[in-house]
C-alpha cells in the first residue's frame, strides 16, 4: 500500500503541476528530451509522434533539442493533456472539485495541523482544510524547501514550453482536459486522504521522491520509469479488486488507452501530430508504447 500511495501522490503531482509559468531566465539551456520522443508508424509508413513530458520543471529552457524541435515544427497538431491557460469560466468550473472530500469534511484537520508546522507553503493557513488532500499535495510540492532540495523550478516546465510553442503555431489541442483530470483525482480523495496526509508528513521522503523522479527525467533515464511502472503493476496484483479498479483502471490504464487511441486516430487520419503526455504513461507492460506495439504499430525512439 505504501508504494501505491507514493505513486498516487506522484501521479497527481504530475497531473496538477503542469501549469507552471514559463519565465524568461538567464543562463537558459537547450534541454535534450529526444530520448522521450518516439515516432509511431503504421504499416503504410504513416506516422505521428509520441512524447513523454515532465510537468515539474528544473532548468531555464532556451529550446528543446533539434530532433524534438523538428518534430514540433512539422506536426499538424500539438497535443498535451490539458490547456495550460483555461478561461476564467473554465477555471471557476474546475475549482469546485478542489473542495470535494475536503480535509475538514473527512475529519482530518489534526493531520493537516501537523503539516502546517512542517511546510512554509502551509504555515498559518488553516483555511486550506476546506480543500481536499490533492490541493494540499500540490501546495506542498510548491514549498520553498521542497523546490530547493529537489531542484525544481516553478518557471521551467517542459510541457509549458511546448504549450507556448503550440500557441504560436495556433495548433494546440487537448488530450483530456483539466476538468476530466480533476474529476478523476476527486474520486480518489475520500479513500486515500488519511494515508496520503500521513505520507506527506514525511518531508524527507516527499523531497526524495520528487528529486528521484526529476533526476531520472533530466538524465534521460527511461529505464527508471519502465522499472517503476512494472513494479507498480506487480504490487497492484496483491491488492483487492476495488483498489486495483480505483487506482489502475481509473487513474492510469484507461487513460493510457485513451491516449494511445488519440495517437492512432491521428495516424489513421494521415496527420503528423505531436502527442505529449506525462512520461509515466509511456512505459511499463501496460504503458502506451507497449499498447501501440500490441496493436501492430512500429515505435522508434528518436534519440
CSV table of C-alpha atoms in Angstrom, one decimal:
chain,number,residue,atom,x,y,z
A,1,UNK,CA,0.0,0.0,0.0
A,2,UNK,CA,2.9,2.4,0.8
A,3,UNK,CA,4.2,2.1,-2.8
A,4,UNK,CA,0.7,2.6,-4.2
A,5,UNK,CA,0.2,5.8,-2.1
A,6,UNK,CA,3.7,7.1,-3.3
A,7,UNK,CA,2.7,6.5,-6.9
A,8,UNK,CA,-0.7,8.2,-6.4
A,9,UNK,CA,1.0,11.2,-4.9
A,10,UNK,CA,3.5,11.5,-7.7
A,11,UNK,CA,0.9,10.9,-10.4
A,12,UNK,CA,-1.3,13.6,-9.0
A,13,UNK,CA,1.7,15.9,-8.8
A,14,UNK,CA,2.3,15.2,-12.5
A,15,UNK,CA,-1.4,15.9,-13.3
A,16,UNK,CA,-1.7,19.1,-11.4
A,17,UNK,CA,1.7,20.7,-11.8
A,18,UNK,CA,1.8,21.2,-15.5
A,19,UNK,CA,0.5,24.8,-15.3
A,20,UNK,CA,3.9,26.2,-14.1
A,21,UNK,CA,4.7,29.6,-15.5
A,22,UNK,CA,7.2,29.8,-18.3
A,23,UNK,CA,9.5,32.7,-17.5
A,24,UNK,CA,12.5,34.1,-19.3
A,25,UNK,CA,15.6,33.4,-17.3
A,26,UNK,CA,19.3,34.0,-17.7
A,27,UNK,CA,21.5,31.0,-18.5
A,28,UNK,CA,18.7,29.2,-20.3
A,29,UNK,CA,19.7,25.8,-21.6
A,30,UNK,CA,18.9,23.6,-24.6
A,31,UNK,CA,17.2,20.6,-23.0
A,32,UNK,CA,17.7,17.3,-24.6
A,33,UNK,CA,14.4,15.4,-24.5
A,34,UNK,CA,14.9,13.2,-27.6
A,35,UNK,CA,15.1,10.0,-25.5
A,36,UNK,CA,11.4,10.6,-24.6
A,37,UNK,CA,10.4,11.2,-28.2
A,38,UNK,CA,9.0,8.3,-30.3
A,39,UNK,CA,8.0,8.1,-33.9
A,40,UNK,CA,4.9,5.8,-34.2
A,41,UNK,CA,4.2,4.4,-37.7
A,42,UNK,CA,1.7,2.1,-39.2
A,43,UNK,CA,2.4,-0.5,-41.9
A,44,UNK,CA,1.9,2.1,-44.7
A,45,UNK,CA,4.5,4.4,-43.2
A,46,UNK,CA,2.1,7.0,-41.9
A,47,UNK,CA,3.3,8.4,-38.6
A,48,UNK,CA,2.8,10.7,-35.6
A,49,UNK,CA,5.0,11.5,-32.6
A,50,UNK,CA,4.5,10.3,-29.0
A,51,UNK,CA,6.4,12.4,-26.4
A,52,UNK,CA,6.8,11.8,-22.7
A,53,UNK,CA,6.9,15.1,-20.9
A,54,UNK,CA,7.7,16.1,-17.3
A,55,UNK,CA,5.4,18.6,-15.7
A,56,UNK,CA,7.6,20.0,-13.0
A,57,UNK,CA,10.5,22.0,-14.4
A,58,UNK,CA,14.2,22.2,-13.5
A,59,UNK,CA,16.3,24.3,-15.8
A,60,UNK,CA,15.5,27.5,-17.7
A,61,UNK,CA,14.7,26.5,-21.2
A,62,UNK,CA,16.2,28.2,-24.3
A,63,UNK,CA,14.9,25.4,-26.5
A,64,UNK,CA,14.5,21.7,-26.7
A,65,UNK,CA,16.9,19.6,-28.7
A,66,UNK,CA,16.9,19.8,-32.5
A,67,UNK,CA,15.1,16.5,-33.0
A,68,UNK,CA,12.2,17.4,-30.8
A,69,UNK,CA,12.0,20.9,-32.2
A,70,UNK,CA,11.8,19.5,-35.7
A,71,UNK,CA,9.0,17.1,-34.7
A,72,UNK,CA,7.1,20.0,-33.1
A,73,UNK,CA,7.7,22.2,-36.2
A,74,UNK,CA,6.4,19.6,-38.7
A,75,UNK,CA,3.4,18.5,-36.6
A,76,UNK,CA,-0.1,19.4,-37.8
A,77,UNK,CA,-1.4,19.5,-34.3
A,78,UNK,CA,0.3,19.6,-30.9
A,79,UNK,CA,-1.5,17.8,-28.1
A,80,UNK,CA,-0.9,18.0,-24.4
A,81,UNK,CA,-3.0,16.5,-21.6
A,82,UNK,CA,-4.8,19.8,-20.9
A,83,UNK,CA,-5.0,23.5,-21.6
A,84,UNK,CA,-2.4,25.4,-19.6
A,85,UNK,CA,-4.4,28.6,-19.6
A,86,UNK,CA,-8.1,27.9,-19.1
A,87,UNK,CA,-10.6,30.7,-19.4
A,88,UNK,CA,-12.0,32.4,-16.2
A,89,UNK,CA,-15.2,30.5,-16.7
A,90,UNK,CA,-13.4,27.2,-17.1
A,91,UNK,CA,-11.3,28.0,-14.0
A,92,UNK,CA,-14.4,28.7,-12.0
A,93,UNK,CA,-15.9,25.4,-13.1
A,94,UNK,CA,-13.0,23.2,-12.1
A,95,UNK,CA,-12.2,25.0,-8.8
A,96,UNK,CA,-15.3,23.4,-7.3
A,97,UNK,CA,-13.6,20.0,-7.4
A,98,UNK,CA,-10.9,21.2,-5.1
A,99,UNK,CA,-13.4,21.2,-2.2
A,100,UNK,CA,-14.9,17.7,-2.7
A,101,UNK,CA,-13.9,15.4,0.1
A,102,UNK,CA,-12.2,18.2,1.9
A,103,UNK,CA,-9.9,17.6,4.9
A,104,UNK,CA,-12.4,19.2,7.2
A,105,UNK,CA,-15.3,17.2,5.8
A,106,UNK,CA,-13.3,14.0,6.4
A,107,UNK,CA,-12.4,15.0,10.0
A,108,UNK,CA,-8.6,15.1,9.3
A,109,UNK,CA,-7.8,18.6,10.5
A,110,UNK,CA,-5.4,17.3,13.2
A,111,UNK,CA,-3.3,15.7,10.5
A,112,UNK,CA,-3.4,18.9,8.4
A,113,UNK,CA,-2.3,20.9,11.5
A,114,UNK,CA,0.8,18.7,11.7
A,115,UNK,CA,1.6,19.5,8.1
A,116,UNK,CA,1.2,23.2,8.7
A,117,UNK,CA,4.1,23.0,11.2
A,118,UNK,CA,6.4,21.5,8.6
A,119,UNK,CA,5.8,23.3,5.4
A,120,UNK,CA,6.2,27.1,4.8
A,121,UNK,CA,3.7,26.9,2.0
A,122,UNK,CA,1.0,25.9,4.5
A,123,UNK,CA,2.0,27.7,7.7
A,124,UNK,CA,-0.7,29.9,9.1
A,125,UNK,CA,-3.3,28.8,6.5
A,126,UNK,CA,-5.9,26.7,8.4
A,127,UNK,CA,-8.4,27.7,5.8
A,128,UNK,CA,-6.8,25.2,3.4
A,129,UNK,CA,-8.5,22.5,5.4
A,130,UNK,CA,-11.6,23.3,3.3
A,131,UNK,CA,-9.8,21.8,0.3
A,132,UNK,CA,-9.1,18.1,-0.5
A,133,UNK,CA,-5.8,16.3,0.0
A,134,UNK,CA,-4.6,16.7,-3.6
A,135,UNK,CA,-4.7,20.5,-3.3
A,136,UNK,CA,-2.5,20.2,-0.2
A,137,UNK,CA,-0.3,17.8,-2.1
A,138,UNK,CA,0.2,20.4,-4.8
A,139,UNK,CA,0.9,23.2,-2.3
A,140,UNK,CA,3.5,21.1,-0.6
A,141,UNK,CA,5.3,20.4,-3.8
A,142,UNK,CA,5.5,24.2,-4.3
A,143,UNK,CA,7.0,24.6,-0.8
A,144,UNK,CA,10.3,26.5,-1.0
A,145,UNK,CA,12.3,23.8,0.8
A,146,UNK,CA,10.9,21.1,-1.4
A,147,UNK,CA,11.6,23.1,-4.6
A,148,UNK,CA,15.2,23.8,-3.4
A,149,UNK,CA,16.2,20.4,-2.2
A,150,UNK,CA,14.5,18.5,-5.1
A,151,UNK,CA,15.9,21.1,-7.6
A,152,UNK,CA,12.5,22.0,-9.0
A,153,UNK,CA,11.8,25.2,-10.8
A,154,UNK,CA,8.2,26.6,-10.9
A,155,UNK,CA,9.1,28.5,-14.1
A,156,UNK,CA,10.6,26.0,-16.5
A,157,UNK,CA,8.1,23.2,-17.2
A,158,UNK,CA,8.8,21.4,-20.4
A,159,UNK,CA,5.1,21.0,-21.3
A,160,UNK,CA,4.6,24.7,-20.7
A,161,UNK,CA,7.3,25.4,-23.2
A,162,UNK,CA,5.5,23.1,-25.7
A,163,UNK,CA,2.2,24.7,-24.9
A,164,UNK,CA,3.5,28.1,-25.7
A,165,UNK,CA,5.1,26.7,-28.9
A,166,UNK,CA,1.7,25.4,-30.0
A,167,UNK,CA,0.0,28.7,-29.1
A,168,UNK,CA,2.4,30.5,-31.5
A,169,UNK,CA,1.6,27.9,-34.2
A,170,UNK,CA,-2.1,28.0,-33.3
A,171,UNK,CA,-2.3,24.3,-33.4
A,172,UNK,CA,-2.9,23.2,-29.8
A,173,UNK,CA,-5.3,20.5,-28.8
A,174,UNK,CA,-6.2,18.8,-25.5
A,175,UNK,CA,-6.0,15.0,-25.0
A,176,UNK,CA,-8.1,15.1,-21.8
A,177,UNK,CA,-8.7,18.5,-20.3
A,178,UNK,CA,-8.3,19.8,-16.7
A,179,UNK,CA,-11.9,19.1,-15.6
A,180,UNK,CA,-11.6,15.5,-16.6
A,181,UNK,CA,-8.4,15.2,-14.6
A,182,UNK,CA,-9.9,17.0,-11.6
A,183,UNK,CA,-12.9,14.6,-11.6
A,184,UNK,CA,-10.5,11.6,-11.5
A,185,UNK,CA,-8.5,12.7,-8.5
A,186,UNK,CA,-11.7,13.7,-6.7
A,187,UNK,CA,-12.8,10.1,-7.0
A,188,UNK,CA,-9.7,9.0,-5.1
A,189,UNK,CA,-9.6,11.7,-2.4
A,190,UNK,CA,-12.1,10.2,0.0
A,191,UNK,CA,-10.5,6.8,0.2
A,192,UNK,CA,-6.8,7.8,0.3
A,193,UNK,CA,-6.8,11.1,2.1
A,194,UNK,CA,-5.7,10.0,5.5
A,195,UNK,CA,-2.9,7.8,4.2
A,196,UNK,CA,-1.7,10.5,1.9
A,197,UNK,CA,-1.6,13.0,4.6
A,198,UNK,CA,0.5,10.6,6.7
A,199,UNK,CA,2.9,10.2,3.8
A,200,UNK,CA,3.2,13.9,3.2
A,201,UNK,CA,4.1,14.3,6.9
A,202,UNK,CA,7.4,12.6,6.0
A,203,UNK,CA,9.0,15.6,4.4
A,204,UNK,CA,12.3,13.9,3.7
A,205,UNK,CA,10.6,11.2,1.7
A,206,UNK,CA,8.5,13.8,-0.2
A,207,UNK,CA,11.7,15.5,-1.2
A,208,UNK,CA,13.5,12.3,-2.0
A,209,UNK,CA,10.7,11.0,-4.3
A,210,UNK,CA,10.3,14.3,-6.2
A,211,UNK,CA,14.1,14.6,-6.7
A,212,UNK,CA,14.4,11.0,-7.9
A,213,UNK,CA,11.7,11.5,-10.5
A,214,UNK,CA,13.2,14.7,-11.9
A,215,UNK,CA,16.7,13.3,-11.7
A,216,UNK,CA,15.6,10.4,-13.9
A,217,UNK,CA,13.9,12.6,-16.4
A,218,UNK,CA,16.6,15.2,-16.8
A,219,UNK,CA,19.3,12.5,-17.1
A,220,UNK,CA,17.2,10.7,-19.8
A,221,UNK,CA,16.8,7.6,-17.7
A,222,UNK,CA,13.8,5.9,-19.3
A,223,UNK,CA,14.6,2.6,-17.6
A,224,UNK,CA,13.8,4.2,-14.3
A,225,UNK,CA,10.2,4.8,-15.4
A,226,UNK,CA,10.0,1.3,-17.1
A,227,UNK,CA,11.1,-0.4,-13.9
A,228,UNK,CA,8.8,1.8,-11.7
A,229,UNK,CA,5.7,1.1,-13.7
A,230,UNK,CA,6.3,-2.6,-13.9
A,231,UNK,CA,7.0,-2.7,-10.1
A,232,UNK,CA,3.7,-0.9,-9.5
A,233,UNK,CA,1.8,-3.4,-11.7
A,234,UNK,CA,3.3,-6.3,-9.7
A,235,UNK,CA,2.3,-4.7,-6.4
A,236,UNK,CA,-1.2,-4.0,-7.7
A,237,UNK,CA,-1.7,-7.7,-8.2
A,238,UNK,CA,-1.5,-8.1,-4.4
A,239,UNK,CA,-4.3,-5.6,-3.8
A,240,UNK,CA,-8.0,-6.3,-3.7
A,241,UNK,CA,-10.1,-5.7,-6.9
A,242,UNK,CA,-11.6,-2.5,-5.6
A,243,UNK,CA,-8.2,-0.8,-5.1
A,244,UNK,CA,-7.0,-2.0,-8.5
A,245,UNK,CA,-10.1,-0.6,-10.1
A,246,UNK,CA,-9.8,2.8,-8.4
A,247,UNK,CA,-6.1,3.3,-9.0
A,248,UNK,CA,-5.1,1.4,-12.0
A,249,UNK,CA,-8.1,1.5,-14.3
A,250,UNK,CA,-9.4,4.9,-13.3
A,251,UNK,CA,-6.2,6.9,-12.9
A,252,UNK,CA,-3.8,5.1,-15.2
A,253,UNK,CA,-4.7,2.3,-17.6
A,254,UNK,CA,-8.0,3.7,-19.0
A,255,UNK,CA,-6.1,7.0,-19.6
A,256,UNK,CA,-3.3,5.1,-21.3
A,257,UNK,CA,-5.7,3.5,-23.7
A,258,UNK,CA,-7.4,6.9,-24.5
A,259,UNK,CA,-4.0,8.5,-25.2
A,260,UNK,CA,-3.0,5.6,-27.4
A,261,UNK,CA,-6.2,5.8,-29.3
A,262,UNK,CA,-5.7,9.6,-29.8
A,263,UNK,CA,-2.4,8.9,-31.4
A,264,UNK,CA,-3.7,6.0,-33.5
A,265,UNK,CA,-6.6,8.2,-34.8
A,266,UNK,CA,-4.0,10.8,-35.8
A,267,UNK,CA,-2.1,8.4,-37.9
A,268,UNK,CA,-5.3,6.9,-39.4
A,269,UNK,CA,-6.3,10.4,-40.5
A,270,UNK,CA,-3.0,10.8,-42.3
A,271,UNK,CA,-1.8,13.6,-40.0
A,272,UNK,CA,1.6,14.1,-38.4
A,273,UNK,CA,0.7,15.1,-34.9
A,274,UNK,CA,2.7,15.5,-31.7
A,275,UNK,CA,1.1,13.9,-28.7
A,276,UNK,CA,2.8,14.9,-25.4
A,277,UNK,CA,1.7,13.3,-22.1
A,278,UNK,CA,3.3,12.6,-18.8
A,279,UNK,CA,6.2,10.3,-19.3
A,280,UNK,CA,5.0,7.7,-16.9
A,281,UNK,CA,2.1,6.9,-19.2
A,282,UNK,CA,4.6,5.7,-21.9
A,283,UNK,CA,6.4,2.9,-20.0
A,284,UNK,CA,5.8,-0.5,-18.5
A,285,UNK,CA,3.9,-3.6,-19.6
A,286,UNK,CA,0.6,-1.6,-19.9
A,287,UNK,CA,2.1,1.7,-21.0
A,288,UNK,CA,1.3,3.5,-24.2
A,289,UNK,CA,4.4,2.2,-26.0
A,290,UNK,CA,3.5,-1.4,-25.3
A,291,UNK,CA,-0.2,-0.9,-26.2
A,292,UNK,CA,0.8,0.6,-29.6
A,293,UNK,CA,3.2,-2.3,-30.2
A,294,UNK,CA,0.4,-4.7,-29.3
A,295,UNK,CA,-1.8,-3.0,-32.0
A,296,UNK,CA,0.9,-3.5,-34.6
A,297,UNK,CA,2.5,-0.1,-34.7
A,298,UNK,CA,6.2,0.5,-35.1
A,299,UNK,CA,7.5,2.6,-32.2
A,300,UNK,CA,11.0,4.1,-32.7
A,301,UNK,CA,12.9,6.2,-30.2
A,302,UNK,CA,14.2,9.3,-31.8
A,303,UNK,CA,17.4,9.6,-29.6
